[in-house]
PDB file of C-alpha atoms in Angstrom:
ATOM      1  CA  UNK A   1       8.126 -43.817-117.165  1.00 64.00           C
ATOM      2  CA  UNK A   2       9.158 -47.030-116.714  1.00 77.00           C
ATOM      3  CA  UNK A   3      11.074 -48.970-119.411  1.00 84.00           C
ATOM      4  CA  UNK A   4       9.071 -51.788-119.591  1.00 85.00           C
ATOM      5  CA  UNK A   5       6.196 -49.569-119.672  1.00 87.00           C
ATOM      6  CA  UNK A   6       7.928 -47.469-122.883  1.00 91.00           C
ATOM      7  CA  UNK A   7       9.037 -51.253-124.334  1.00 93.00           C
ATOM      8  CA  UNK A   8       5.406 -52.277-124.466  1.00 94.00           C
ATOM      9  CA  UNK A   9       3.776 -48.634-126.068  1.00 95.00           C
ATOM     10  CA  UNK A  10       6.519 -48.905-128.909  1.00 95.00           C
ATOM     11  CA  UNK A  11       5.800 -52.622-128.944  1.00 96.00           C
ATOM     12  CA  UNK A  12       2.463 -51.578-129.335  1.00 96.00           C
ATOM     13  CA  UNK A  13       2.511 -48.854-131.696  1.00 97.00           C
ATOM     14  CA  UNK A  14       4.188 -51.300-134.269  1.00 97.00           C
ATOM     15  CA  UNK A  15       2.655 -54.319-133.598  1.00 96.00           C
ATOM     16  CA  UNK A  16      -0.438 -52.444-134.533  1.00 97.00           C
ATOM     17  CA  UNK A  17       1.081 -50.886-137.565  1.00 96.00           C
ATOM     18  CA  UNK A  18       2.308 -53.701-139.124  1.00 96.00           C
ATOM     19  CA  UNK A  19      -1.749 -55.241-138.532  1.00 96.00           C
ATOM     20  CA  UNK A  20      -2.602 -52.177-140.439  1.00 95.00           C
ATOM     21  CA  UNK A  21      -0.311 -52.852-143.036  1.00 94.00           C
ATOM     22  CA  UNK A  22       0.455 -56.328-143.723  1.00 95.00           C
ATOM     23  CA  UNK A  23      -1.879 -58.223-141.878  1.00 95.00           C
ATOM     24  CA  UNK A  24      -5.697 -56.714-142.226  1.00 95.00           C
ATOM     25  CA  UNK A  25      -4.452 -56.396-146.083  1.00 93.00           C
ATOM     26  CA  UNK A  26      -3.675 -60.536-145.837  1.00 93.00           C
ATOM     27  CA  UNK A  27      -6.923 -61.607-143.709  1.00 93.00           C
ATOM     28  CA  UNK A  28      -8.908 -59.474-145.673  1.00 93.00           C
ATOM     29  CA  UNK A  29      -9.087 -60.252-148.575  1.00 90.00           C
ATOM     30  CA  UNK A  30      -9.746 -63.878-147.417  1.00 91.00           C
ATOM     31  CA  UNK A  31     -12.495 -64.135-145.908  1.00 89.00           C
ATOM     32  CA  UNK A  32     -14.879 -60.694-147.668  1.00 89.00           C
ATOM     33  CA  UNK A  33     -14.479 -61.168-150.896  1.00 85.00           C
ATOM     34  CA  UNK A  34     -16.113 -56.949-151.093  1.00 89.00           C
ATOM     35  CA  UNK A  35     -12.545 -55.680-149.977  1.00 91.00           C
ATOM     36  CA  UNK A  36     -11.075 -56.236-153.920  1.00 88.00           C
ATOM     37  CA  UNK A  37     -13.355 -53.713-154.290  1.00 90.00           C
ATOM     38  CA  UNK A  38     -12.696 -50.534-153.112  1.00 92.00           C
ATOM     39  CA  UNK A  39     -11.318 -47.814-152.959  1.00 91.00           C
ATOM     40  CA  UNK A  40      -7.712 -46.926-152.146  1.00 89.00           C
ATOM     41  CA  UNK A  41      -9.310 -44.185-149.648  1.00 86.00           C
ATOM     42  CA  UNK A  42     -11.545 -47.059-148.166  1.00 91.00           C
ATOM     43  CA  UNK A  43      -8.893 -49.702-147.661  1.00 93.00           C
ATOM     44  CA  UNK A  44      -7.323 -47.505-145.358  1.00 93.00           C
ATOM     45  CA  UNK A  45      -9.880 -47.037-143.090  1.00 93.00           C
ATOM     46  CA  UNK A  46     -10.883 -50.496-143.539  1.00 95.00           C
ATOM     47  CA  UNK A  47      -7.508 -51.784-142.650  1.00 96.00           C
ATOM     48  CA  UNK A  48      -7.870 -48.978-139.610  1.00 95.00           C
ATOM     49  CA  UNK A  49     -10.866 -50.196-138.670  1.00 95.00           C
ATOM     50  CA  UNK A  50     -10.139 -53.666-138.499  1.00 96.00           C
ATOM     51  CA  UNK A  51      -6.641 -52.699-136.067  1.00 97.00           C
ATOM     52  CA  UNK A  52      -9.122 -50.596-134.137  1.00 96.00           C
ATOM     53  CA  UNK A  53     -11.388 -54.122-133.552  1.00 96.00           C
ATOM     54  CA  UNK A  54      -8.470 -55.498-132.430  1.00 97.00           C
ATOM     55  CA  UNK A  55      -7.404 -52.981-129.903  1.00 97.00           C
ATOM     56  CA  UNK A  56     -10.732 -52.833-128.481  1.00 96.00           C
ATOM     57  CA  UNK A  57     -10.957 -56.586-127.844  1.00 96.00           C
ATOM     58  CA  UNK A  58      -7.484 -57.113-126.402  1.00 96.00           C
ATOM     59  CA  UNK A  59      -7.871 -54.777-124.375  1.00 96.00           C
ATOM     60  CA  UNK A  60     -11.444 -54.446-123.723  1.00 94.00           C
ATOM     61  CA  UNK A  61     -11.532 -57.942-122.045  1.00 94.00           C
ATOM     62  CA  UNK A  62      -8.518 -57.573-120.489  1.00 95.00           C
ATOM     63  CA  UNK A  63     -10.568 -54.275-118.503  1.00 94.00           C
ATOM     64  CA  UNK A  64     -12.971 -56.448-117.186  1.00 93.00           C
ATOM     65  CA  UNK A  65     -10.465 -59.722-115.988  1.00 94.00           C
ATOM     66  CA  UNK A  66      -8.531 -56.705-113.953  1.00 93.00           C
ATOM     67  CA  UNK A  67     -12.551 -55.327-112.766  1.00 90.00           C
ATOM     68  CA  UNK A  68     -13.487 -58.938-111.612  1.00 90.00           C
ATOM     69  CA  UNK A  69      -9.567 -60.109-110.377  1.00 91.00           C
ATOM     70  CA  UNK A  70      -7.111 -57.179-109.740  1.00 89.00           C
ATOM     71  CA  UNK A  71      -8.230 -56.756-105.872  1.00 88.00           C
ATOM     72  CA  UNK A  72      -5.271 -54.382-105.261  1.00 87.00           C
ATOM     73  CA  UNK A  73      -6.702 -50.927-107.504  1.00 89.00           C
ATOM     74  CA  UNK A  74     -10.440 -52.272-106.316  1.00 86.00           C
ATOM     75  CA  UNK A  75      -9.530 -51.809-102.651  1.00 88.00           C
ATOM     76  CA  UNK A  76      -7.494 -48.476-102.724  1.00 91.00           C
ATOM     77  CA  UNK A  77      -8.621 -46.855-106.660  1.00 91.00           C
ATOM     78  CA  UNK A  78      -5.781 -44.125-106.495  1.00 92.00           C
ATOM     79  CA  UNK A  79      -2.968 -45.694-105.134  1.00 92.00           C
ATOM     80  CA  UNK A  80      -3.374 -49.873-105.328  1.00 88.00           C
ATOM     81  CA  UNK A  81      -0.897 -51.928-107.436  1.00 88.00           C
ATOM     82  CA  UNK A  82      -1.265 -50.905-110.716  1.00 89.00           C
ATOM     83  CA  UNK A  83       1.115 -53.091-112.774  1.00 90.00           C
ATOM     84  CA  UNK A  84      -2.123 -54.973-114.925  1.00 92.00           C
ATOM     85  CA  UNK A  85      -3.087 -51.768-115.323  1.00 93.00           C
ATOM     86  CA  UNK A  86       0.385 -50.069-116.250  1.00 93.00           C
ATOM     87  CA  UNK A  87       0.868 -52.995-118.658  1.00 94.00           C
ATOM     88  CA  UNK A  88      -3.322 -52.543-120.492  1.00 94.00           C
ATOM     89  CA  UNK A  89      -2.979 -48.575-121.092  1.00 94.00           C
ATOM     90  CA  UNK A  90       0.746 -48.401-122.349  1.00 95.00           C
ATOM     91  CA  UNK A  91      -0.603 -51.081-125.092  1.00 96.00           C
ATOM     92  CA  UNK A  92      -3.837 -48.250-125.445  1.00 95.00           C
ATOM     93  CA  UNK A  93      -0.995 -46.111-125.870  1.00 95.00           C
ATOM     94  CA  UNK A  94       0.678 -47.599-128.404  1.00 96.00           C
ATOM     95  CA  UNK A  95      -2.406 -47.800-130.191  1.00 97.00           C
ATOM     96  CA  UNK A  96      -3.486 -44.316-129.948  1.00 96.00           C
ATOM     97  CA  UNK A  97      -0.109 -42.618-130.787  1.00 96.00           C
ATOM     98  CA  UNK A  98      -0.458 -45.699-134.396  1.00 96.00           C
ATOM     99  CA  UNK A  99      -4.000 -43.937-135.323  1.00 95.00           C
ATOM    100  CA  UNK A 100      -2.717 -40.369-133.892  1.00 95.00           C
ATOM    101  CA  UNK A 101      -0.507 -40.567-137.111  1.00 94.00           C
ATOM    102  CA  UNK A 102      -2.483 -42.862-139.713  1.00 93.00           C
ATOM    103  CA  UNK A 103      -4.626 -39.561-138.908  1.00 92.00           C
ATOM    104  CA  UNK A 104      -2.405 -36.990-139.549  1.00 91.00           C
ATOM    105  CA  UNK A 105      -0.920 -39.255-142.560  1.00 91.00           C
ATOM    106  CA  UNK A 106      -4.222 -39.480-144.227  1.00 90.00           C
ATOM    107  CA  UNK A 107      -6.177 -35.949-142.858  1.00 90.00           C
ATOM    108  CA  UNK A 108      -8.071 -35.333-146.390  1.00 84.00           C
ATOM    109  CA  UNK A 109      -9.850 -38.663-145.932  1.00 85.00           C
ATOM    110  CA  UNK A 110      -9.807 -40.030-142.846  1.00 85.00           C
ATOM    111  CA  UNK A 111      -9.370 -35.947-140.900  1.00 82.00           C
ATOM    112  CA  UNK A 112     -11.765 -36.377-137.505  1.00 83.00           C
ATOM    113  CA  UNK A 113     -11.466 -33.733-134.897  1.00 85.00           C
ATOM    114  CA  UNK A 114     -13.476 -35.599-132.611  1.00 79.00           C
ATOM    115  CA  UNK A 115     -10.541 -38.464-132.755  1.00 83.00           C
ATOM    116  CA  UNK A 116      -8.219 -35.830-131.963  1.00 88.00           C
ATOM    117  CA  UNK A 117      -9.235 -34.393-128.828  1.00 82.00           C
ATOM    118  CA  UNK A 118     -10.497 -37.861-127.707  1.00 78.00           C
ATOM    119  CA  UNK A 119      -6.792 -39.440-128.399  1.00 88.00           C
ATOM    120  CA  UNK A 120      -5.103 -36.228-127.190  1.00 88.00           C
ATOM    121  CA  UNK A 121      -7.557 -36.688-123.857  1.00 80.00           C
ATOM    122  CA  UNK A 122      -5.997 -40.406-122.987  1.00 83.00           C
ATOM    123  CA  UNK A 123      -2.833 -39.833-123.735  1.00 89.00           C
ATOM    124  CA  UNK A 124      -2.806 -36.744-121.103  1.00 83.00           C
ATOM    125  CA  UNK A 125      -4.334 -38.866-118.318  1.00 81.00           C
ATOM    126  CA  UNK A 126      -3.117 -42.045-119.139  1.00 88.00           C
ATOM    127  CA  UNK A 127       0.438 -40.617-119.342  1.00 86.00           C
ATOM    128  CA  UNK A 128       0.060 -40.147-115.024  1.00 84.00           C
ATOM    129  CA  UNK A 129      -1.169 -43.763-114.559  1.00 88.00           C
ATOM    130  CA  UNK A 130       2.560 -44.953-117.171  1.00 91.00           C
ATOM    131  CA  UNK A 131       4.525 -42.607-115.498  1.00 89.00           C
ATOM    132  CA  UNK A 132       3.123 -42.325-111.277  1.00 87.00           C
ATOM    133  CA  UNK A 133       1.232 -45.353-111.411  1.00 88.00           C
ATOM    134  CA  UNK A 134      -2.126 -42.826-109.688  1.00 90.00           C
ATOM    135  CA  UNK A 135      -5.692 -43.802-110.090  1.00 91.00           C
ATOM    136  CA  UNK A 136      -4.602 -47.763-111.637  1.00 91.00           C
ATOM    137  CA  UNK A 137      -9.233 -48.096-111.076  1.00 92.00           C
ATOM    138  CA  UNK A 138     -10.341 -44.812-113.024  1.00 92.00           C
ATOM    139  CA  UNK A 139      -8.182 -45.624-115.648  1.00 90.00           C
ATOM    140  CA  UNK A 140      -8.658 -49.421-116.045  1.00 91.00           C
ATOM    141  CA  UNK A 141     -12.651 -48.152-115.837  1.00 90.00           C
ATOM    142  CA  UNK A 142     -12.510 -46.122-118.702  1.00 88.00           C
ATOM    143  CA  UNK A 143     -11.160 -48.242-121.099  1.00 91.00           C
ATOM    144  CA  UNK A 144     -13.882 -50.054-120.314  1.00 92.00           C
ATOM    145  CA  UNK A 145     -15.893 -48.739-122.816  1.00 91.00           C
ATOM    146  CA  UNK A 146     -13.330 -49.847-125.622  1.00 92.00           C
ATOM    147  CA  UNK A 147     -16.234 -52.691-125.787  1.00 94.00           C
ATOM    148  CA  UNK A 148     -18.213 -50.901-128.071  1.00 94.00           C
ATOM    149  CA  UNK A 149     -15.683 -50.141-130.824  1.00 94.00           C
ATOM    150  CA  UNK A 150     -16.432 -54.010-132.522  1.00 96.00           C
ATOM    151  CA  UNK A 151     -19.740 -52.786-133.471  1.00 95.00           C
ATOM    152  CA  UNK A 152     -18.908 -48.868-135.035  1.00 92.00           C
ATOM    153  CA  UNK A 153     -16.390 -50.486-136.798  1.00 95.00           C
ATOM    154  CA  UNK A 154     -19.168 -53.128-138.178  1.00 95.00           C
ATOM    155  CA  UNK A 155     -21.246 -50.768-139.005  1.00 92.00           C
ATOM    156  CA  UNK A 156     -18.904 -48.915-141.343  1.00 93.00           C
ATOM    157  CA  UNK A 157     -18.130 -51.985-142.863  1.00 95.00           C
ATOM    158  CA  UNK A 158     -21.020 -53.258-143.929  1.00 94.00           C
ATOM    159  CA  UNK A 159     -21.356 -49.436-145.191  1.00 93.00           C
ATOM    160  CA  UNK A 160     -18.550 -49.981-147.357  1.00 93.00           C
ATOM    161  CA  UNK A 161     -19.531 -53.282-148.604  1.00 92.00           C
ATOM    162  CA  UNK A 162     -22.799 -52.128-149.949  1.00 91.00           C
ATOM    163  CA  UNK A 163     -25.572 -53.579-147.379  1.00 91.00           C
ATOM    164  CA  UNK A 164     -28.227 -51.669-147.602  1.00 88.00           C
ATOM    165  CA  UNK A 165     -29.575 -50.142-144.469  1.00 82.00           C
ATOM    166  CA  UNK A 166     -32.711 -52.401-143.822  1.00 81.00           C
ATOM    167  CA  UNK A 167     -30.363 -55.777-144.028  1.00 87.00           C
ATOM    168  CA  UNK A 168     -30.809 -57.604-140.763  1.00 89.00           C
ATOM    169  CA  UNK A 169     -28.065 -57.959-139.639  1.00 91.00           C
ATOM    170  CA  UNK A 170     -27.140 -54.586-140.298  1.00 89.00           C
ATOM    171  CA  UNK A 171     -30.587 -53.661-138.356  1.00 89.00           C
ATOM    172  CA  UNK A 172     -29.128 -56.022-136.140  1.00 92.00           C
ATOM    173  CA  UNK A 173     -25.942 -55.124-135.181  1.00 92.00           C
ATOM    174  CA  UNK A 174     -26.953 -50.927-135.439  1.00 89.00           C
ATOM    175  CA  UNK A 175     -29.305 -52.177-132.100  1.00 91.00           C
ATOM    176  CA  UNK A 176     -26.235 -53.845-130.197  1.00 93.00           C
ATOM    177  CA  UNK A 177     -24.366 -51.309-131.073  1.00 92.00           C
ATOM    178  CA  UNK A 178     -26.755 -48.570-130.015  1.00 93.00           C
ATOM    179  CA  UNK A 179     -27.291 -51.017-126.308  1.00 94.00           C
ATOM    180  CA  UNK A 180     -23.779 -51.675-125.738  1.00 94.00           C
ATOM    181  CA  UNK A 181     -21.993 -48.059-126.777  1.00 94.00           C
ATOM    182  CA  UNK A 182     -24.845 -46.869-123.951  1.00 95.00           C
ATOM    183  CA  UNK A 183     -24.268 -49.232-120.994  1.00 95.00           C
ATOM    184  CA  UNK A 184     -20.637 -48.729-121.456  1.00 94.00           C
ATOM    185  CA  UNK A 185     -19.783 -45.496-122.287  1.00 93.00           C
ATOM    186  CA  UNK A 186     -23.128 -43.669-120.490  1.00 95.00           C
ATOM    187  CA  UNK A 187     -25.104 -46.314-117.883  1.00 94.00           C
ATOM    188  CA  UNK A 188     -21.758 -46.421-116.442  1.00 92.00           C
ATOM    189  CA  UNK A 189     -21.227 -42.346-115.758  1.00 94.00           C
ATOM    190  CA  UNK A 190     -23.332 -42.344-112.683  1.00 94.00           C
ATOM    191  CA  UNK A 191     -21.382 -44.873-110.823  1.00 91.00           C
ATOM    192  CA  UNK A 192     -18.142 -43.695-112.002  1.00 93.00           C
ATOM    193  CA  UNK A 193     -18.524 -40.096-111.403  1.00 94.00           C
ATOM    194  CA  UNK A 194     -19.724 -41.300-107.641  1.00 94.00           C
ATOM    195  CA  UNK A 195     -16.336 -42.811-106.657  1.00 91.00           C
ATOM    196  CA  UNK A 196     -14.497 -39.766-108.661  1.00 93.00           C
ATOM    197  CA  UNK A 197     -16.758 -37.974-105.433  1.00 93.00           C
ATOM    198  CA  UNK A 198     -15.941 -40.660-102.842  1.00 92.00           C
ATOM    199  CA  UNK A 199     -11.978 -39.566-103.422  1.00 93.00           C
ATOM    200  CA  UNK A 200     -12.364 -35.691-103.411  1.00 92.00           C
ATOM    201  CA  UNK A 201     -10.726 -34.505 -99.782  1.00 89.00           C
ATOM    202  CA  UNK A 202      -8.787 -37.802 -98.586  1.00 91.00           C
ATOM    203  CA  UNK A 203      -5.483 -38.210 -97.976  1.00 92.00           C
ATOM    204  CA  UNK A 204      -5.319 -40.135-101.404  1.00 91.00           C
ATOM    205  CA  UNK A 205      -6.698 -37.443-103.527  1.00 92.00           C
ATOM    206  CA  UNK A 206      -4.305 -34.825-101.853  1.00 92.00           C
ATOM    207  CA  UNK A 207      -1.513 -37.313-102.796  1.00 91.00           C
ATOM    208  CA  UNK A 208      -1.925 -37.033-106.356  1.00 89.00           C
ATOM    209  CA  UNK A 209      -1.200 -33.185-106.233  1.00 89.00           C
ATOM    210  CA  UNK A 210      -2.725 -30.393-108.440  1.00 90.00           C
ATOM    211  CA  UNK A 211      -1.449 -31.722-111.718  1.00 85.00           C
ATOM    212  CA  UNK A 212      -2.579 -35.153-112.018  1.00 86.00           C
ATOM    213  CA  UNK A 213      -6.212 -34.031-109.924  1.00 89.00           C
ATOM    214  CA  UNK A 214      -6.306 -31.493-113.024  1.00 88.00           C
ATOM    215  CA  UNK A 215      -5.801 -33.760-116.106  1.00 84.00           C
ATOM    216  CA  UNK A 216      -7.585 -36.719-114.563  1.00 87.00           C
ATOM    217  CA  UNK A 217     -11.251 -34.379-113.852  1.00 90.00           C
ATOM    218  CA  UNK A 218     -10.757 -32.575-117.507  1.00 88.00           C
ATOM    219  CA  UNK A 219      -9.889 -35.340-119.234  1.00 82.00           C
ATOM    220  CA  UNK A 220     -12.740 -37.156-117.716  1.00 88.00           C
ATOM    221  CA  UNK A 221     -15.238 -34.454-118.534  1.00 90.00           C
ATOM    222  CA  UNK A 222     -14.364 -34.110-121.753  1.00 84.00           C
ATOM    223  CA  UNK A 223     -14.198 -38.108-122.608  1.00 83.00           C
ATOM    224  CA  UNK A 224     -18.071 -37.943-121.436  1.00 91.00           C
ATOM    225  CA  UNK A 225     -18.916 -34.855-123.167  1.00 90.00           C
ATOM    226  CA  UNK A 226     -17.589 -36.757-126.388  1.00 85.00           C
ATOM    227  CA  UNK A 227     -19.140 -40.150-125.473  1.00 90.00           C
ATOM    228  CA  UNK A 228     -22.509 -37.815-125.277  1.00 93.00           C
ATOM    229  CA  UNK A 229     -22.630 -36.211-128.192  1.00 91.00           C
ATOM    230  CA  UNK A 230     -21.811 -39.472-129.650  1.00 88.00           C
ATOM    231  CA  UNK A 231     -24.828 -41.580-128.674  1.00 92.00           C
ATOM    232  CA  UNK A 232     -26.989 -38.777-129.686  1.00 92.00           C
ATOM    233  CA  UNK A 233     -25.662 -39.851-132.837  1.00 90.00           C
ATOM    234  CA  UNK A 234     -25.979 -43.202-132.752  1.00 88.00           C
ATOM    235  CA  UNK A 235     -29.512 -43.486-131.121  1.00 89.00           C
ATOM    236  CA  UNK A 236     -30.480 -40.901-133.595  1.00 88.00           C
ATOM    237  CA  UNK A 237     -29.217 -43.089-137.038  1.00 83.00           C
ATOM    238  CA  UNK A 238     -30.142 -46.010-134.916  1.00 81.00           C
ATOM    239  CA  UNK A 239     -33.863 -45.003-134.563  1.00 82.00           C
ATOM    240  CA  UNK A 240     -34.372 -43.938-137.691  1.00 80.00           C
ATOM    241  CA  UNK A 241     -32.979 -47.505-139.817  1.00 76.00           C
ATOM    242  CA  UNK A 242     -35.110 -48.886-137.112  1.00 77.00           C
ATOM    243  CA  UNK A 243     -38.491 -46.498-137.448  1.00 78.00           C
ATOM    244  CA  UNK A 244     -36.997 -47.515-141.725  1.00 69.00           C
ATOM    245  CA  UNK A 245     -37.103 -50.988-141.270  1.00 59.00           C
ATOM    246  CA  UNK A 246     -40.731 -51.085-140.136  1.00 57.00           C
ATOM    247  CA  UNK A 247     -42.661 -48.230-141.428  1.00 50.00           C
ATOM    248  CA  UNK A 248     -41.548 -50.671-144.525  1.00 55.00           C
ATOM    249  CA  UNK A 249     -42.664 -53.510-142.995  1.00 52.00           C
ATOM    250  CA  UNK A 250     -46.352 -51.769-142.442  1.00 43.00           C
ATOM    251  CA  UNK A 251     -46.380 -50.943-145.985  1.00 48.00           C
ATOM    252  CA  UNK A 252     -46.137 -54.272-147.554  1.00 49.00           C
ATOM    253  CA  UNK A 253     -48.184 -55.394-145.194  1.00 49.00           C
ATOM    254  CA  UNK A 254     -50.256 -53.043-146.327  1.00 43.00           C
ATOM    255  CA  UNK A 255     -50.041 -53.412-149.401  1.00 48.00           C
ATOM    256  CA  UNK A 256     -50.820 -57.822-148.956  1.00 43.00           C
ATOM    257  CA  UNK A 257     -54.093 -57.242-147.176  1.00 42.00           C
ATOM    258  CA  UNK A 258     -54.687 -54.581-149.824  1.00 48.00           C
ATOM    259  CA  UNK A 259     -54.291 -57.261-152.404  1.00 48.00           C
ATOM    260  CA  UNK A 260     -55.845 -59.642-150.425  1.00 47.00           C
ATOM    261  CA  UNK A 261     -59.311 -57.923-150.494  1.00 48.00           C
ATOM    262  CA  UNK A 262     -58.919 -57.172-154.103  1.00 45.00           C
ATOM    263  CA  UNK A 263     -58.803 -61.055-154.370  1.00 50.00           C
ATOM    264  CA  UNK A 264     -61.767 -61.752-152.035  1.00 50.00           C
ATOM    265  CA  UNK A 265     -63.894 -58.858-154.128  1.00 43.00           C
ATOM    266  CA  UNK A 266     -62.857 -60.431-157.082  1.00 46.00           C
ATOM    267  CA  UNK A 267     -64.101 -63.893-156.022  1.00 50.00           C
ATOM    268  CA  UNK A 268     -67.449 -62.758-154.429  1.00 47.00           C
ATOM    269  CA  UNK A 269     -67.829 -61.104-157.702  1.00 44.00           C
ATOM    270  CA  UNK A 270     -67.389 -64.054-159.652  1.00 48.00           C
TER     271      UNK A 270
END
């Protein structure tokens, strides 16, 4: 790994730590009146999720820029010029290291084995991108999935502030979360794996070596399994919220109709 990438990883780690411990408390107390009433454990996760949202937006939109305008990696997805991708991956690696430290320090309240597996699998695969500059297109394609993260975090913010699940903003965010999560993590799987299989047996693929090949394929399989599990949970939660809201509307409509019928009967009797 070159000094530039190491500097970006370290700078990313420090920046996200400062955002967590300094910027987030000040910003949150200004924009959210309910923030100050949260217990300490929830305050920690609040700051963690705000940092997560910032990281997701920065990296996600950078990914789209690279995908649309970086001709080098689109022309050669295995060995194309990785400079921009390595910069984006270094930012993400710094974030993942920061988040692993945060999880370890607050395991009793924030510990999640799925997230640890996700972070370790990502770091394992991204390590090859940073050290050897390989697979830039595929690394960048994977990072687009971060665009679903702000919606996931926003759901938690609503829950922390005790918004009812039937609240319009909660329902809209839930639908958007399920839709975006599906688009950037599930719907792209066929296209992604088609691109992967297209490299098999080529000179570029053989040039990677067994270590990079195994790291690439195994980490992708692990991440897709986790994404599928999370998609199932999100879809089930979204379905329950929508059905609950629809059921309440039907009930309210029936009550209004029943009340109207009673008034009609009363008026007719009179």
